[in-house]
Short mmCIF file of C-alpha atoms and ligand atoms in Angstrom, two decimals:
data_model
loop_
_atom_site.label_atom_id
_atom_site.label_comp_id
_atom_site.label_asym_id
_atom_site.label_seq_id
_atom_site.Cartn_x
_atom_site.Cartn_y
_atom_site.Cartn_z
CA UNK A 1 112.08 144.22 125.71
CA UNK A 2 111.22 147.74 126.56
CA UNK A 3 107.31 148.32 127.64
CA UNK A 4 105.14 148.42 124.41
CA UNK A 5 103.94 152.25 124.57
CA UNK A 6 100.14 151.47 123.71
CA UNK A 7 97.93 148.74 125.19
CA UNK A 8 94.28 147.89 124.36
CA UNK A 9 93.49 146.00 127.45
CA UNK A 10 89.43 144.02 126.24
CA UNK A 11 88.24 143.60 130.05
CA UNK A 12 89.91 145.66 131.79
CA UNK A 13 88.15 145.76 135.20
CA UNK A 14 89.05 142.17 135.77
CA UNK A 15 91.46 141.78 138.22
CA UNK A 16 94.20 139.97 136.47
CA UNK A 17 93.93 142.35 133.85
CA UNK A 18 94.49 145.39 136.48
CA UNK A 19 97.35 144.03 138.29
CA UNK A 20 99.12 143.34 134.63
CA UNK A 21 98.58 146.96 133.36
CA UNK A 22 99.68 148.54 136.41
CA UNK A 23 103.29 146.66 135.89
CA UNK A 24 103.09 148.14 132.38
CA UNK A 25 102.23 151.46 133.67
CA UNK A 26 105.19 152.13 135.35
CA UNK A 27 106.84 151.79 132.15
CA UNK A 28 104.57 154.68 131.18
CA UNK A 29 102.53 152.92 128.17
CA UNK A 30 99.15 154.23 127.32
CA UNK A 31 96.22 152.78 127.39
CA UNK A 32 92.76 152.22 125.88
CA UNK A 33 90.42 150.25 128.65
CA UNK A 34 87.38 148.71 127.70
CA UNK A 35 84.68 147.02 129.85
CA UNK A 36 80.86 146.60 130.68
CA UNK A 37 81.10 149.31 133.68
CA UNK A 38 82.12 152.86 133.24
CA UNK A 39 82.72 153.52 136.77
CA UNK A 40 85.44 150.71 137.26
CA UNK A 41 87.18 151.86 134.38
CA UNK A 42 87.40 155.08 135.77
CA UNK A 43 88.72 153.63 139.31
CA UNK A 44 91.44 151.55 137.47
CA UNK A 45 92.44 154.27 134.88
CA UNK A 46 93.12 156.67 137.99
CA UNK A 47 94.83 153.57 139.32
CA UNK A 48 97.13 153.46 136.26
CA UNK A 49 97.91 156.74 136.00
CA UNK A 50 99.25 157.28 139.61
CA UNK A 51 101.67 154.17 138.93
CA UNK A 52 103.22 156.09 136.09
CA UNK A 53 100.60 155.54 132.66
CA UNK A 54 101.33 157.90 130.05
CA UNK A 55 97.53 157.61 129.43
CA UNK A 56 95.04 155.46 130.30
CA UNK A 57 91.24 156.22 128.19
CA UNK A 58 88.20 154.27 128.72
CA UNK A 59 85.72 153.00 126.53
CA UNK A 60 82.39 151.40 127.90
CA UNK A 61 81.30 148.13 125.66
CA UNK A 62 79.29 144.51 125.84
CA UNK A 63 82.74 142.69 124.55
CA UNK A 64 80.21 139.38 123.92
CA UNK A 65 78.19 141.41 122.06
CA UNK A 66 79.30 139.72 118.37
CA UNK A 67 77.29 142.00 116.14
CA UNK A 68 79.00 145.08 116.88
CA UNK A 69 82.47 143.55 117.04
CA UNK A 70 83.96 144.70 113.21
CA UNK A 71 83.06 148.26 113.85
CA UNK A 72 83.34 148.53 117.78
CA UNK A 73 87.40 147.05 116.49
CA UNK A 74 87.61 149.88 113.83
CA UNK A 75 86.79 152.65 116.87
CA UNK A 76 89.39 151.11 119.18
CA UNK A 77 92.27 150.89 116.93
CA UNK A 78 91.40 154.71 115.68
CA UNK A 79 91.22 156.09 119.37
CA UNK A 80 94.85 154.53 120.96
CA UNK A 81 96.25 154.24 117.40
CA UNK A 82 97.28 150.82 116.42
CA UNK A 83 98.06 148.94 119.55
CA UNK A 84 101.70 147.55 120.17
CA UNK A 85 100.16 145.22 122.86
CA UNK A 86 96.18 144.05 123.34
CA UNK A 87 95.61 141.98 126.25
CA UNK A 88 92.11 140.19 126.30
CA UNK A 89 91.49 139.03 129.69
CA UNK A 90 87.40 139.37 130.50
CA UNK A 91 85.26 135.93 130.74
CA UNK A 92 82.96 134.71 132.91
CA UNK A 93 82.78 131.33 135.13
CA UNK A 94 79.10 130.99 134.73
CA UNK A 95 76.61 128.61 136.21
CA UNK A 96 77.53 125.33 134.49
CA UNK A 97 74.19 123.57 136.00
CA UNK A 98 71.72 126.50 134.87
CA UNK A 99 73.75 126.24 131.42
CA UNK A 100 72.77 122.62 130.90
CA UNK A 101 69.15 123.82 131.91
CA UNK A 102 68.98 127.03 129.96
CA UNK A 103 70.10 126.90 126.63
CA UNK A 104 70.40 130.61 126.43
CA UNK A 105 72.52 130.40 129.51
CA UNK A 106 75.27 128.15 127.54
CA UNK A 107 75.26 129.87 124.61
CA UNK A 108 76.27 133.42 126.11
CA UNK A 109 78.48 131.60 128.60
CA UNK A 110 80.48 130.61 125.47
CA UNK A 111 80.19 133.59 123.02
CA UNK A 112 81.35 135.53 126.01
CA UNK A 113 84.34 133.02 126.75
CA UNK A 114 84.92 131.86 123.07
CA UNK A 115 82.97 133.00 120.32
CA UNK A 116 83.82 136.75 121.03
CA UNK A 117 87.13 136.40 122.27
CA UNK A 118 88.13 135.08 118.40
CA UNK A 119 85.62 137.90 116.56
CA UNK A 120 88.05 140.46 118.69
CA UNK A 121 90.97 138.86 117.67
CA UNK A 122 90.03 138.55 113.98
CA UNK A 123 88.89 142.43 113.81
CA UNK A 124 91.55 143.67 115.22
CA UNK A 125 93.89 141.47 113.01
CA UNK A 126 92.39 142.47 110.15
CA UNK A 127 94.49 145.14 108.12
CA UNK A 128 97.35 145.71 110.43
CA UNK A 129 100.17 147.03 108.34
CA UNK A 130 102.15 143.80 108.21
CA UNK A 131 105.26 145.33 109.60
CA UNK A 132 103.96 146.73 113.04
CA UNK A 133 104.97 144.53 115.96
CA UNK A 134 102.20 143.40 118.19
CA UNK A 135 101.82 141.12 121.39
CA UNK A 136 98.88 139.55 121.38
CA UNK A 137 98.11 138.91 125.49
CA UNK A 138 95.14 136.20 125.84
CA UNK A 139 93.68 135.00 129.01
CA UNK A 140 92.62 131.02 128.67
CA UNK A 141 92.48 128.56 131.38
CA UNK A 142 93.64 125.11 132.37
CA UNK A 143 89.90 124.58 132.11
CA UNK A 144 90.20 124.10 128.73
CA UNK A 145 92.96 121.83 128.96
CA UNK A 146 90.50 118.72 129.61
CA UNK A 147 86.41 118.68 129.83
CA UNK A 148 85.23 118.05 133.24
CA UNK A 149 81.80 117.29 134.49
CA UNK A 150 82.02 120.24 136.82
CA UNK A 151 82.58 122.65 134.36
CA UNK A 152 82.82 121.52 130.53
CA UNK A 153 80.15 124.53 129.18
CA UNK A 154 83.02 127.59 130.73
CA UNK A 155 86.07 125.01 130.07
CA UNK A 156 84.94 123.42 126.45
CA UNK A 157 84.84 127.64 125.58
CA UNK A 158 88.04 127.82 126.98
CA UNK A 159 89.41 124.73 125.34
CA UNK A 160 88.08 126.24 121.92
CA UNK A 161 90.22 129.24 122.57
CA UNK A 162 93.31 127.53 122.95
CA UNK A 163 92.89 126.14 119.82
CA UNK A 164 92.24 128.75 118.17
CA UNK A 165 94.70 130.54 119.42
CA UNK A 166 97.51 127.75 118.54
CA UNK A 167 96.39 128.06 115.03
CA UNK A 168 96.83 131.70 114.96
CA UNK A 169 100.07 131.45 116.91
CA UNK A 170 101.58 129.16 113.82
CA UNK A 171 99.65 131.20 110.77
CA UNK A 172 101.62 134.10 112.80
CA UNK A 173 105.38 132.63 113.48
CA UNK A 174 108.02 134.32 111.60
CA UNK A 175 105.69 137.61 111.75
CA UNK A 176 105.77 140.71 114.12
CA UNK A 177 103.06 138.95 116.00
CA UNK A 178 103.62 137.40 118.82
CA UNK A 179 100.64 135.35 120.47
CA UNK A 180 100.45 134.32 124.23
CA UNK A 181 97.95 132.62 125.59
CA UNK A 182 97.66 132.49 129.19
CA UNK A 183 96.13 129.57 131.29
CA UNK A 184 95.65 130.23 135.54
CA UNK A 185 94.65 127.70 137.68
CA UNK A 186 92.54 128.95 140.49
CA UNK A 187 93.16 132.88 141.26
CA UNK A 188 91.36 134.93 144.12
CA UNK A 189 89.68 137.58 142.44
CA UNK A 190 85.66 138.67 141.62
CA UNK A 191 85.41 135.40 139.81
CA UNK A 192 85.80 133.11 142.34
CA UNK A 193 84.11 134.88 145.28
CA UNK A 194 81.51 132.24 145.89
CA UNK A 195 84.44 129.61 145.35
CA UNK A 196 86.40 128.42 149.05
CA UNK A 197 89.93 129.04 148.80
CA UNK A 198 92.38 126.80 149.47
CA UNK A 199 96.26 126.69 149.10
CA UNK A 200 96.51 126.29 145.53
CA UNK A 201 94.38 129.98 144.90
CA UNK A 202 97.41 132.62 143.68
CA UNK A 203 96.96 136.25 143.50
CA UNK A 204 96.20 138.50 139.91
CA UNK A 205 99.72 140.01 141.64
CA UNK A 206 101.39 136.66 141.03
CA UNK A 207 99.67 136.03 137.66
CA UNK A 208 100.78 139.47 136.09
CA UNK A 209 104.56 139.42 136.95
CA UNK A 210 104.17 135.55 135.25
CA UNK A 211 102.54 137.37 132.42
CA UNK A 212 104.98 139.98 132.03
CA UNK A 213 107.70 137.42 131.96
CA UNK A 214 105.69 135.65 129.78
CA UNK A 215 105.42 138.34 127.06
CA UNK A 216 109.17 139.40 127.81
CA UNK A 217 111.00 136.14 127.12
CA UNK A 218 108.34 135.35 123.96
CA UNK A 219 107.32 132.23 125.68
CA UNK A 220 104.25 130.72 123.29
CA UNK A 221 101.91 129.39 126.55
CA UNK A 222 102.24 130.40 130.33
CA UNK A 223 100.87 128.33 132.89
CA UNK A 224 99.99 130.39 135.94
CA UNK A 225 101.70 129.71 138.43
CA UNK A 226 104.24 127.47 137.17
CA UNK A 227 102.70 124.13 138.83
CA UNK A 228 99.27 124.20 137.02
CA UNK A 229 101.70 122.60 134.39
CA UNK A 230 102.25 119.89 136.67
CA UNK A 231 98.93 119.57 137.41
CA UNK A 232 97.27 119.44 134.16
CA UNK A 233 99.74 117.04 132.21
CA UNK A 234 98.89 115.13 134.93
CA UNK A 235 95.18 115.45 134.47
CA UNK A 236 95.40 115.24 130.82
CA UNK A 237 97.22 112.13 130.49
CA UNK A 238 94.98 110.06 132.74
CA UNK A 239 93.18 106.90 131.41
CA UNK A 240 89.62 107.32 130.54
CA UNK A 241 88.76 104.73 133.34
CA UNK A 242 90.48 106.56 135.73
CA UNK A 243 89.56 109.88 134.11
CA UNK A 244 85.86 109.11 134.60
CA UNK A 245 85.33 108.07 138.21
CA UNK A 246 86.99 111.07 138.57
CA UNK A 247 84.40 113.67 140.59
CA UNK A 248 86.52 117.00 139.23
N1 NAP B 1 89.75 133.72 138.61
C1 NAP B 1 90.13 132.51 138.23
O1 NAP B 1 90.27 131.57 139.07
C2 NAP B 1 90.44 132.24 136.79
C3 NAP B 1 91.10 131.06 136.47
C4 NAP B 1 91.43 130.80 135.13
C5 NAP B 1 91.10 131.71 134.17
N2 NAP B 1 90.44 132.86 134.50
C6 NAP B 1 90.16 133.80 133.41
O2 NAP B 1 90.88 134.98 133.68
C7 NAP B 1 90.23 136.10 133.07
C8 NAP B 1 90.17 137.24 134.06
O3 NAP B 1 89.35 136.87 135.14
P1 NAP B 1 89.57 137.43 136.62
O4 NAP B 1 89.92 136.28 137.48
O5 NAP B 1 90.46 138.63 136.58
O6 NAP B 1 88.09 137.81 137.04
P2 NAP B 1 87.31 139.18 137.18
O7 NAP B 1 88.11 140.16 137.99
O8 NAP B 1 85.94 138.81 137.65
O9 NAP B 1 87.27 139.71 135.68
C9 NAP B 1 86.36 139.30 134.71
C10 NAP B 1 86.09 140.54 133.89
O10 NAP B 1 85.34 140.22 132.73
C11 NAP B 1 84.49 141.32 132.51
N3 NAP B 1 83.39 140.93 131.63
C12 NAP B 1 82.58 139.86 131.73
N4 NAP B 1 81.70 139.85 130.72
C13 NAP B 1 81.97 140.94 129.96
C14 NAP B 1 81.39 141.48 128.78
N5 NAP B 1 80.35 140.90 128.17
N6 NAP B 1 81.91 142.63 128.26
C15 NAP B 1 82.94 143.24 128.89
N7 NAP B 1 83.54 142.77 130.01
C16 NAP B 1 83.05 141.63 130.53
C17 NAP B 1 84.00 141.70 133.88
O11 NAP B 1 83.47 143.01 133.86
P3 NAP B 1 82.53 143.54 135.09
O12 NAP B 1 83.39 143.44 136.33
O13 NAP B 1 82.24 144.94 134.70
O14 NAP B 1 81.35 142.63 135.12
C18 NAP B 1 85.31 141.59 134.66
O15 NAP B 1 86.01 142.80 134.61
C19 NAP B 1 88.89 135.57 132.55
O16 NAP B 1 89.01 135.31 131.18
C20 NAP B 1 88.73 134.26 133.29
O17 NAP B 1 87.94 133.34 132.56
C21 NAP B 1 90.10 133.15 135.78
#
């Protein structure tokens, strides 16, 4: 597949997302970026244009902010035209303790990892001429593949998603839309600066050409890297009394 000509990248200061675009950039796609901080966007659209964007336009906006969502939709999809490629890829890990604390706390941590996510994906969705093709990028997590004590607020969000997602995948089959959903293990970037890395961290280099390849061969699901799958159909098919002595 040639590189689609215009991406709406939702997050686009995350690292992941940055190291994905600037493979597409060299292709010479334009894009729309949109995140919380106008001065990153700035750094990574200069970024993308020196590796070869056609454009690359930035658009400041709270992405978990659900009331503005249908309209907010409406602006992007009139400023890049309608997008041949949208790749949502911002989240946050949050603080799963203060979450079980502060009920405020768990209900942003999943509007911004769920709720949102599938009010972006509805918007923009809604009213696309039925002919246009469209890859739908999504960034999940193997933390949604099964809850775990250490993190079941972030990965229960993430788990939602998936779902979703699978849904939307099979309403979609047959159609111009094409629906990946992405799931990384542990990846060194902002996220996980206060996390120790160990051997099993990959780049948001490695992740991006696995994306790419991803959206290329029309693969449904991408684990990132490859042996996350390993990993989690382990983890998922272990007994509940195994499961829960677990400390994970
Ligand atoms: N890193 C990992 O180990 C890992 C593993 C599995 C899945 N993931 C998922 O991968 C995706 C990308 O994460 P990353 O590792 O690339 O981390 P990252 O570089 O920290 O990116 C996260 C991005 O989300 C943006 N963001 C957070 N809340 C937002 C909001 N309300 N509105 C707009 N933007 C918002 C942040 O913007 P600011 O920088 O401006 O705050 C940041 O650019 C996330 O969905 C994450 O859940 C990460």
């Amino acid at each position: 597949m040639s590189a689609p000509c215009r991406i709406l990248v939702l997050g686009a200061s995350s690292a992941m997302a940055q190291a994905y675009a600037r493979l597409r950039a060299a292709g010479g796609a334009s894009f729309l970026l949109v995140g919380l901080n106008a001065t990153r966007l700035a750094a990574v659209s200069g970024d993308l244009r020196a590796c070869g964007a056609h454009a690359a336009e930035i658009i400041t906006a709270d992405l978990a902010d659900l009331a503005g969502v249908e309209g907010r939709a409406a602006e992007f999809r009139s400023r890049l035209g309608e997008p041949d490629e949208v790749l949502i890829a911002y989240g946050e890990l949050g603080d799963q303790a203060e979450s079980e604390r502060d009920l405020d706390a768990a209900r942003h941590a999943i509007d911004v990892n769920f709720t949102s996510v599938a009010l972006w994906i509805l918007a923009l969705l809604k009213d696309r001429p039925p002919q246009a093709p469209l890859n739908l990028v999504v960034i999940g997590s193997v933390a949604g593949d099964r809850g775990r004590a250490s993190n079941f607020i972030y990965g229960s969000a993430k788990g939602a998603l998936d779902r979703f997602l699978e849904g939307l995948a099979q309403k979609v089959a047959g159609t111009p839309v094409h629906v990946v959903t992405v799931k990384p293990g542990f990846v060194d970037s902002p996220m996980t600066d206060a996390v120790a890395k160990g051997p099993l961290f990959a780049s948001p280099e490695m992740v991006a050409a696995d994306i790419v390849r991803a959206v290329d061969k029309r693969r449904r699901v991408v684990y990132t890297p490859w042996f996350w799958w390993v990993i989690m159909t382990i983890i998922r098919h272990l007994p509940w009394f195994v499961f829960k002595r677990l400390r994970i």
